[in-house]
Short mmCIF file of C-alpha atoms in Angstrom, two decimals:
data_model
loop_
_atom_site.label_atom_id
_atom_site.label_comp_id
_atom_site.label_asym_id
_atom_site.label_seq_id
_atom_site.Cartn_x
_atom_site.Cartn_y
_atom_site.Cartn_z
CA MET A 1 7.93 -50.96 -9.36
CA SER A 2 4.12 -50.61 -8.73
CA LYS A 3 4.66 -50.81 -5.31
CA LEU A 4 7.30 -48.47 -4.95
CA PHE A 5 4.91 -45.66 -6.93
CA LEU A 6 2.46 -46.10 -5.03
CA LEU A 7 4.34 -45.35 -1.74
CA LEU A 8 5.50 -42.09 -4.14
CA LEU A 9 1.61 -41.15 -5.00
CA PRO A 10 0.66 -39.38 -2.48
CA PHE A 11 4.37 -37.10 -1.90
CA SER A 12 3.43 -36.18 -5.56
CA LEU A 13 -0.05 -35.54 -5.20
CA PHE A 14 0.36 -32.88 -2.11
CA ALA A 15 4.06 -31.73 -3.98
CA GLU A 16 3.51 -27.90 -4.83
CA ASP A 17 5.73 -25.92 -7.11
CA LEU A 18 7.12 -22.95 -6.65
CA LYS A 19 4.91 -20.95 -9.57
CA THR A 20 1.86 -22.77 -7.93
CA ILE A 21 3.13 -21.00 -4.84
CA LEU A 22 3.53 -17.32 -6.40
CA SER A 23 0.22 -17.36 -7.88
CA TYR A 24 -1.76 -18.79 -4.81
CA SER A 25 0.63 -16.09 -2.57
CA MET A 26 -0.61 -13.29 -4.91
CA GLN A 27 -4.14 -13.68 -4.76
CA ASN A 28 -3.66 -14.46 -0.78
CA ASN A 29 -1.06 -12.67 1.12
CA ALA A 30 -1.95 -10.03 3.89
CA LEU A 31 -0.09 -7.55 3.21
CA VAL A 32 -1.04 -7.53 -1.22
CA SER A 33 -4.45 -7.38 -0.08
CA ALA A 34 -3.85 -3.80 3.03
CA LYS A 35 -2.41 -2.28 -0.50
CA THR A 36 -4.97 -2.92 -2.53
CA PHE A 37 -7.94 -1.85 -0.18
CA THR A 38 -5.56 1.03 -0.47
CA LYS A 39 -5.59 1.41 -3.36
CA ASP A 40 -9.03 1.09 -3.56
CA ALA A 41 -10.01 4.31 -1.12
CA GLN A 42 -7.63 6.00 -3.66
CA SER A 43 -10.37 5.48 -6.26
CA LYS A 44 -12.55 6.48 -4.08
CA GLU A 45 -11.04 10.07 -3.26
CA LEU A 46 -10.04 9.94 -7.17
CA LYS A 47 -14.25 9.40 -8.05
CA SER A 48 -15.71 12.19 -5.75
CA LEU A 49 -12.56 14.73 -6.15
CA GLU A 50 -14.48 14.45 -10.39
CA ASN A 51 -17.69 14.63 -9.20
CA SER A 52 -16.67 17.98 -7.19
CA TYR A 53 -17.22 19.47 -10.85
CA TYR A 54 -20.87 19.41 -11.01
CA PRO A 55 -23.73 21.94 -9.15
CA THR A 56 -24.16 21.07 -5.45
CA ILE A 57 -28.39 20.75 -4.85
CA ASP A 58 -28.99 21.58 -1.40
CA LEU A 59 -32.79 21.38 -0.37
CA GLY A 60 -33.43 23.05 3.19
CA ALA A 61 -36.23 24.45 5.61
CA TYR A 62 -36.22 26.55 8.95
CA TYR A 63 -39.15 27.70 11.96
CA GLN A 64 -38.71 31.03 12.62
CA ARG A 65 -40.86 31.93 15.61
CA THR A 66 -40.34 35.49 17.21
CA ASP A 67 -41.93 36.57 21.03
CA GLU A 68 -41.98 40.60 20.41
CA ARG A 69 -42.76 41.17 16.74
CA THR A 70 -41.06 44.06 15.25
CA PRO A 71 -43.52 46.04 13.06
CA MET A 72 -43.84 44.83 9.65
CA GLN A 73 -42.96 41.12 11.08
CA ALA A 74 -44.99 38.30 11.44
CA GLY A 75 -44.23 35.90 15.04
CA THR A 76 -43.83 32.89 13.45
CA VAL A 77 -42.38 32.29 9.79
CA TYR A 78 -42.34 29.16 7.44
CA SER A 79 -40.30 28.43 4.49
CA GLY A 80 -38.49 25.71 2.35
CA PHE A 81 -36.12 26.12 0.05
CA ALA A 82 -33.91 24.78 -2.68
CA LYS A 83 -30.82 25.91 -4.10
CA ILE A 84 -28.08 25.34 -6.44
CA GLY A 85 -24.26 26.89 -6.82
CA PHE A 86 -21.70 25.85 -9.58
CA ASP A 87 -17.92 27.23 -8.51
CA ILE A 88 -17.04 28.90 -11.35
CA TYR A 89 -13.87 29.57 -11.32
CA ASP A 90 -11.10 28.21 -7.83
CA GLY A 91 -8.10 29.01 -8.95
CA GLY A 92 -7.51 25.48 -10.57
CA ARG A 93 -7.41 23.79 -7.27
CA LYS A 94 -9.78 21.18 -8.49
CA SER A 95 -8.03 19.94 -11.25
CA ALA A 96 -5.12 20.20 -9.24
CA GLN A 97 -6.73 18.18 -6.52
CA VAL A 98 -7.57 15.48 -9.10
CA LYS A 99 -4.38 15.24 -11.03
CA GLN A 100 -3.01 14.97 -7.34
CA LYS A 101 -5.77 11.98 -7.38
CA LYS A 102 -4.71 10.13 -10.22
CA ASP A 103 -1.30 10.55 -9.94
CA ALA A 104 -1.23 8.92 -6.47
CA LEU A 105 -3.92 5.66 -7.42
CA HIS A 106 -1.51 5.23 -10.24
CA SER A 107 1.58 4.76 -7.43
CA SER A 108 -0.59 2.83 -5.41
CA SER A 109 -1.20 0.23 -8.29
CA LEU A 110 2.66 0.09 -8.34
CA ASP A 111 3.39 -0.19 -4.90
CA ILE A 112 0.75 -3.44 -5.39
CA ASN A 113 3.10 -4.59 -8.21
CA ALA A 114 6.33 -3.76 -5.67
CA GLN A 115 4.70 -5.06 -2.91
CA LYS A 116 4.26 -8.05 -5.36
CA ARG A 117 7.63 -8.89 -6.19
CA VAL A 118 9.48 -8.34 -2.78
CA LEU A 119 7.21 -10.73 -1.08
CA SER A 120 7.75 -13.42 -5.02
CA LEU A 121 11.37 -12.78 -3.80
CA GLU A 122 10.92 -13.20 -0.43
CA ILE A 123 9.32 -16.92 -1.11
CA VAL A 124 12.04 -17.72 -3.50
CA GLN A 125 14.92 -17.61 -1.28
CA ASP A 126 12.30 -19.37 1.56
CA PHE A 127 11.95 -21.78 -0.85
CA PHE A 128 15.26 -22.52 -1.86
CA LEU A 129 16.65 -21.78 2.09
CA ILE A 130 14.05 -24.59 2.24
CA LYS A 131 15.64 -27.32 -0.46
CA ASN A 132 19.42 -26.59 1.33
CA PHE A 133 18.34 -27.08 4.45
CA ASN A 134 16.58 -30.29 3.15
CA ALA A 135 19.64 -31.57 1.11
CA SER A 136 21.77 -30.91 4.33
CA LEU A 137 19.30 -33.17 5.98
CA ILE A 138 19.84 -35.98 3.93
CA SER A 139 23.47 -35.37 3.93
CA LEU A 140 23.87 -36.07 7.21
CA GLN A 141 20.70 -39.15 7.48
CA GLU A 142 23.17 -40.33 5.22
CA ALA A 143 26.06 -40.35 7.36
CA GLN A 144 23.94 -41.56 9.96
CA LYS A 145 23.39 -44.44 8.96
CA SER A 146 26.99 -44.79 8.45
CA LEU A 147 28.05 -43.80 11.65
CA THR A 148 25.27 -46.00 13.42
CA ALA A 149 27.02 -49.11 11.32
CA GLN A 150 29.86 -48.28 12.30
CA LEU A 151 29.59 -48.07 16.02
CA GLN A 152 27.94 -51.19 16.62
CA ARG A 153 30.97 -53.05 15.16
CA VAL A 154 33.19 -50.31 17.14
CA ASN A 155 31.01 -51.76 20.37
CA ARG A 156 31.68 -55.27 19.16
CA PHE A 157 34.89 -55.12 18.54
CA TYR A 158 35.55 -53.45 22.35
CA GLU A 159 33.24 -56.03 24.12
CA ALA A 160 35.82 -58.82 22.33
CA GLN A 161 38.92 -56.24 23.07
CA LEU A 162 39.71 -55.62 20.37
CA ALA A 163 39.06 -51.85 20.40
CA THR A 164 40.18 -49.43 22.81
CA LYS A 165 38.03 -47.18 25.27
CA ASP A 166 38.77 -44.24 22.93
CA ASP A 167 37.46 -45.81 19.57
CA VAL A 168 34.05 -46.26 21.13
CA ASP A 169 34.13 -42.67 22.80
CA ARG A 170 35.20 -40.88 19.27
CA LEU A 171 32.62 -42.78 17.60
CA GLN A 172 29.86 -41.71 19.88
CA ALA A 173 30.92 -38.61 20.56
CA VAL A 174 30.70 -37.87 16.68
CA TYR A 175 27.52 -39.11 16.45
CA ASP A 176 25.93 -37.46 18.88
CA THR A 177 27.09 -34.42 17.39
CA ASN A 178 25.46 -35.37 14.35
CA ILE A 179 21.46 -35.93 15.72
CA TYR A 180 22.32 -32.22 16.82
CA GLU A 181 23.27 -30.87 13.88
CA ILE A 182 20.06 -32.89 12.78
CA GLU A 183 17.54 -31.72 14.97
CA SER A 184 18.67 -28.49 13.95
CA LEU A 185 18.67 -28.86 10.64
CA LYS A 186 14.85 -30.05 11.78
CA PHE A 187 14.20 -26.76 13.11
CA ASN A 188 15.92 -24.47 11.19
CA ILE A 189 13.35 -25.87 8.25
CA LEU A 190 10.40 -25.84 10.20
CA SER A 191 11.15 -22.21 10.81
CA THR A 192 11.29 -21.34 7.58
CA LYS A 193 8.55 -23.84 6.73
CA HIS A 194 6.10 -21.77 8.68
CA SER A 195 7.87 -18.07 7.51
CA LEU A 196 7.13 -19.51 3.84
CA GLU A 197 3.72 -20.16 4.38
CA LEU A 198 3.11 -17.22 6.06
CA LYS A 199 3.88 -15.28 2.90
CA VAL A 200 1.94 -17.72 1.16
CA GLY A 201 -1.27 -17.64 3.09
CA LYS A 202 -1.73 -21.77 3.32
CA LYS A 203 -0.18 -24.66 4.92
CA ILE A 204 2.62 -26.67 2.80
CA ASP A 205 3.69 -30.03 3.33
CA VAL A 206 5.80 -30.83 0.49
CA LEU A 207 7.67 -28.88 -2.46
CA ASP A 208 8.23 -30.09 -5.73
CA ASN A 209 11.12 -29.16 -7.65
CA SER A 210 11.42 -26.02 -9.29
CA HIS A 211 13.66 -24.38 -12.03
CA PHE A 212 14.42 -20.00 -13.62
CA LYS A 213 15.01 -19.39 -17.34
CA ASN A 214 18.85 -19.76 -17.45
CA LEU A 215 18.38 -15.86 -19.63
CA GLU A 216 21.19 -13.21 -18.84
CA ASN A 217 20.50 -10.84 -20.94
CA ILE A 218 17.01 -9.49 -20.54
CA GLU A 219 15.69 -6.17 -20.81
CA TYR A 220 16.64 -3.87 -17.80
CA GLU A 221 13.40 -1.60 -15.98
CA ILE A 222 12.94 0.68 -13.68
CA ALA A 223 11.88 -1.36 -11.04
CA ASP A 224 7.67 -0.16 -10.09
CA TYR A 225 8.94 0.28 -6.48
CA ILE A 226 11.00 3.63 -7.95
CA GLN A 227 8.03 4.42 -10.89
CA SER A 228 5.68 5.03 -7.75
CA LEU A 229 7.98 7.35 -5.77
CA GLU A 230 7.84 8.73 -9.11
CA LEU A 231 4.71 9.23 -8.66
CA LYS A 232 3.99 10.66 -5.53
CA GLN A 233 6.86 12.76 -6.11
CA SER A 234 4.71 14.75 -9.24
CA ALA A 235 1.57 14.63 -6.97
CA ILE A 236 3.04 16.71 -4.30
CA LYS A 237 4.20 18.80 -6.64
CA HIS A 238 0.42 18.77 -8.02
CA SER A 239 -0.52 19.16 -4.40
CA ALA A 240 1.58 22.56 -4.11
CA ASN A 241 -0.33 23.90 -7.18
CA SER A 242 -3.26 22.95 -5.67
CA ILE A 243 -2.36 25.38 -2.48
CA ASP A 244 -1.55 27.97 -4.65
CA SER A 245 -4.69 28.47 -6.13
CA ILE A 246 -5.67 30.36 -2.73
CA TYR A 247 -3.90 33.25 -4.23
CA TYR A 248 -6.37 33.29 -7.34
CA PRO A 249 -10.29 34.63 -7.43
CA GLN A 250 -12.80 32.19 -6.00
CA ILE A 251 -16.40 32.83 -7.83
CA ARG A 252 -18.99 30.69 -7.32
CA VAL A 253 -22.66 31.02 -7.99
CA GLU A 254 -25.20 30.16 -6.41
CA ASP A 255 -29.90 29.87 -7.16
CA THR A 256 -31.81 29.94 -4.14
CA TYR A 257 -35.43 29.50 -4.25
CA SER A 258 -37.54 29.75 -1.05
CA ILE A 259 -41.31 29.52 -0.60
CA TYR A 260 -42.99 31.19 3.40
CA ALA A 261 -46.38 30.38 5.48
CA TYR A 262 -47.23 32.84 8.19
CA GLY A 263 -48.27 32.59 11.69
CA GLY A 264 -48.71 35.28 14.25
CA THR A 265 -50.00 38.11 11.76
CA ASP A 266 -52.11 41.17 12.29
CA SER A 267 -52.35 45.01 9.98
CA LYS A 268 -49.01 46.12 12.18
CA HIS A 269 -47.55 42.91 11.45
CA PRO A 270 -48.64 41.39 7.93
CA GLU A 271 -47.49 38.45 5.76
CA GLY A 272 -44.61 38.32 3.33
CA LEU A 273 -44.13 37.22 -0.23
CA ASP A 274 -45.56 33.69 -0.15
CA ASN A 275 -42.31 32.83 -2.45
CA GLN A 276 -39.10 34.21 -3.58
CA ASN A 277 -35.60 33.56 -6.09
CA ARG A 278 -32.37 34.85 -5.64
CA LEU A 279 -29.96 34.85 -7.37
CA LEU A 280 -25.84 35.26 -5.57
CA LEU A 281 -22.82 35.71 -7.15
CA SER A 282 -19.68 35.83 -4.91
CA ALA A 283 -16.21 36.59 -5.42
CA ASN A 284 -12.71 36.03 -3.19
CA LEU A 285 -9.74 36.90 -3.59
CA ARG A 286 -6.88 36.31 -0.44
CA LEU A 287 -4.73 40.05 -0.58
CA PHE A 288 -2.77 39.13 2.68
CA ASP A 289 -1.92 36.46 4.46
CA ASN A 290 1.56 37.08 5.79
CA ALA A 291 2.86 34.17 3.40
CA THR A 292 1.09 30.90 5.48
CA ILE A 293 0.29 29.87 2.21
CA GLY A 294 3.41 30.52 0.06
CA GLU A 295 5.40 28.40 3.29
CA MET A 296 3.26 26.21 2.85
CA LYS A 297 4.21 25.92 -0.88
CA GLN A 298 7.35 25.82 -0.20
CA SER A 299 7.38 23.23 2.69
CA VAL A 300 5.34 21.07 0.08
CA GLU A 301 8.14 21.47 -2.71
CA LEU A 302 11.24 21.31 -0.71
CA ASN A 303 9.54 17.35 0.73
CA ALA A 304 9.15 16.45 -3.18
CA MET A 305 12.92 17.65 -3.16
CA ALA A 306 13.78 15.31 -0.70
CA LEU A 307 11.30 12.94 -2.51
CA SER A 308 13.92 13.28 -6.15
CA GLN A 309 17.21 12.67 -3.99
CA GLU A 310 15.93 9.43 -2.91
CA ILE A 311 14.82 8.83 -6.52
CA GLU A 312 18.29 9.01 -7.88
CA TYR A 313 19.20 7.02 -4.47
CA GLN A 314 17.36 4.06 -5.06
CA LYS A 315 17.74 3.86 -9.07
CA SER A 316 21.07 3.65 -8.25
CA THR A 317 21.20 1.21 -5.89
CA GLN A 318 19.10 -0.79 -7.96
CA LYS A 319 21.52 -0.49 -10.90
CA MET A 320 24.16 -1.00 -8.25
CA ASN A 321 22.24 -4.61 -7.47
CA TYR A 322 21.30 -5.76 -10.93
CA ASP A 323 25.24 -5.85 -11.92
CA LEU A 324 26.00 -7.49 -8.83
CA SER A 325 23.42 -9.85 -9.52
CA LEU A 326 24.61 -11.08 -12.92
CA LEU A 327 27.80 -11.58 -11.37
CA ARG A 328 25.89 -13.52 -8.51
CA ILE A 329 25.21 -15.96 -10.99
CA LYS A 330 28.45 -16.55 -12.98
CA THR A 331 29.73 -17.15 -9.72
CA SER A 332 27.07 -19.42 -8.46
CA ARG A 333 28.48 -21.48 -12.28
CA VAL A 334 31.62 -21.42 -10.91
CA LYS A 335 30.61 -23.10 -7.60
CA ILE A 336 28.76 -25.67 -8.50
CA GLU A 337 31.70 -27.57 -11.08
CA SER A 338 33.97 -26.83 -7.89
CA ALA A 339 31.58 -28.56 -5.30
CA LEU A 340 30.61 -31.16 -8.31
CA SER A 341 33.91 -31.72 -8.38
CA ALA A 342 34.89 -31.70 -5.00
CA LEU A 343 31.87 -34.24 -4.37
CA ASN A 344 33.31 -36.19 -6.98
CA SER A 345 36.85 -37.03 -5.08
CA ALA A 346 34.86 -36.90 -1.75
CA LYS A 347 33.19 -40.41 -3.17
CA SER A 348 35.89 -41.81 -4.51
CA ALA A 349 37.75 -41.43 -0.99
CA PHE A 350 34.80 -42.04 1.17
CA GLU A 351 35.09 -45.44 -0.78
CA SER A 352 38.72 -46.17 -0.52
CA VAL A 353 38.67 -45.55 3.11
CA GLU A 354 35.67 -47.51 4.44
CA LYS A 355 37.09 -50.81 2.50
CA LYS A 356 40.30 -49.66 4.18
CA TYR A 357 38.82 -48.83 7.28
CA ASP A 358 36.64 -52.15 7.19
CA ALA A 359 39.79 -53.88 6.62
CA GLY A 360 41.45 -52.55 9.26
CA ILE A 361 44.36 -50.79 7.39
CA VAL A 362 43.24 -46.71 8.54
CA ASP A 363 41.64 -45.95 12.01
CA ASN A 364 38.77 -44.65 13.13
CA VAL A 365 40.21 -41.28 12.35
CA VAL A 366 40.86 -41.17 9.16
CA TYR A 367 36.97 -42.82 8.52
CA LEU A 368 35.42 -39.82 10.37
CA ASP A 369 37.02 -37.33 8.18
CA ALA A 370 36.69 -38.94 5.17
CA LEU A 371 32.42 -39.23 5.68
CA SER A 372 32.86 -35.63 6.52
CA ALA A 373 34.14 -34.78 3.58
CA LYS A 374 31.49 -36.53 1.87
CA THR A 375 28.92 -35.57 4.04
CA ASN A 376 29.53 -31.72 3.24
CA ALA A 377 30.51 -32.33 -0.08
CA THR A 378 27.17 -33.43 -1.30
CA ALA A 379 25.13 -31.08 1.08
CA LEU A 380 27.48 -28.18 -0.67
CA TYR A 381 27.00 -29.80 -4.27
CA GLU A 382 23.21 -29.36 -3.74
CA SER A 383 23.31 -25.75 -1.84
CA SER A 384 24.91 -24.50 -4.93
CA LYS A 385 22.67 -25.61 -7.58
CA ASN A 386 19.57 -23.75 -5.17
CA ASP A 387 21.96 -20.58 -4.70
CA LEU A 388 21.88 -20.37 -8.71
CA GLU A 389 18.21 -20.50 -8.32
CA ILE A 390 18.11 -17.57 -6.38
CA ALA A 391 21.39 -15.72 -8.25
CA TYR A 392 18.33 -15.94 -11.44
CA ALA A 393 15.45 -14.90 -9.04
CA ILE A 394 18.05 -11.99 -7.80
CA TYR A 395 18.48 -10.85 -11.22
CA TYR A 396 15.33 -10.81 -12.38
CA PHE A 397 13.64 -8.82 -9.81
CA TYR A 398 16.73 -6.68 -10.38
CA SER A 399 16.14 -5.87 -13.75
CA GLY A 400 12.35 -4.78 -12.82
CA LYS A 401 10.58 -8.11 -14.16
CA ASN A 402 8.47 -10.63 -12.60
CA ILE A 403 9.75 -13.75 -11.14
CA GLU A 404 7.33 -16.15 -11.90
CA GLU A 405 7.42 -15.69 -15.33
CA TYR A 406 10.48 -16.81 -15.88
CA LEU A 407 9.79 -20.43 -13.87
#
């Protein structure tokens, strides 16, 4: 017993359950990271717009030389200046843009959550698909042991002229087909495992057993990706308000302080002021643009209306999939009961047929049918249990929940 424990110990040490895999993928998946960078970029854009409420301060200098001097003007002028400016009123443009960026930032946060939930569901499906493939593989390998023993037995009978060449060929064909199916399953397992590793962000060797909580009365919530669309729609509306601000007065005040130095002066070309402070108050109002801005605003509003239709469609789709997920759970439970009953019958039938076959009462056709029924029933039963786990994952997903919280 201790030797068996030591033999299985390495597999238990490296086996990873679904919750651990999901937790790791949330931190290391490239698509999640990409959306996180997008969110960070939008956070910087929001900060930039919020900072635009503050006054601007500019420093500058210039050098001017005039070869053909005009009366009362020095030939060379040196100047340095400092300017402070402030937008007194901009028609609500900045305010609308800040609201737009806040909605966009919140939408990005929800996009990250939505990506994580979609990723979680895909990982769950890959995880249990591998489990299904493994169950089928184990079932076929068990059948292969029986086929190998029976093929050897029939070959001995054939050599002793107690069996026909047809008996050998029929069993050999089933044996070779079983090997073909085993190799196909091995490739499917490898392919799906690579897909899982790509989503998780690391190599995975052994999958541990994992199960979901069997809850069917949790509160239904609108999914993150739909809430994100609603915020995108709100951001578009704020963008329309920002465009509309162009029709309102734009008022700005600037104060510039300059100092001067001169060269190339004489009595006809004297030096000017040593310093000067200039206060400028400007106002601008758009009176006519041939409806350019109006058309632009209508275009943006139409995009918001299009998004509204998409939101309603996605809400209906989520609710439909939520209802179907509950039905999927009920159907999966019935399948498990049926598969278990079929497995028990197939096992019992195979044990009886195997004894009769060894005694020469039934031929290999009956034996192979019984073996095939047992093999298929075993794989079907294991797959039906895994399908129930996937059904619960889909139910939690369309309920608007984090799947890993229900493991």
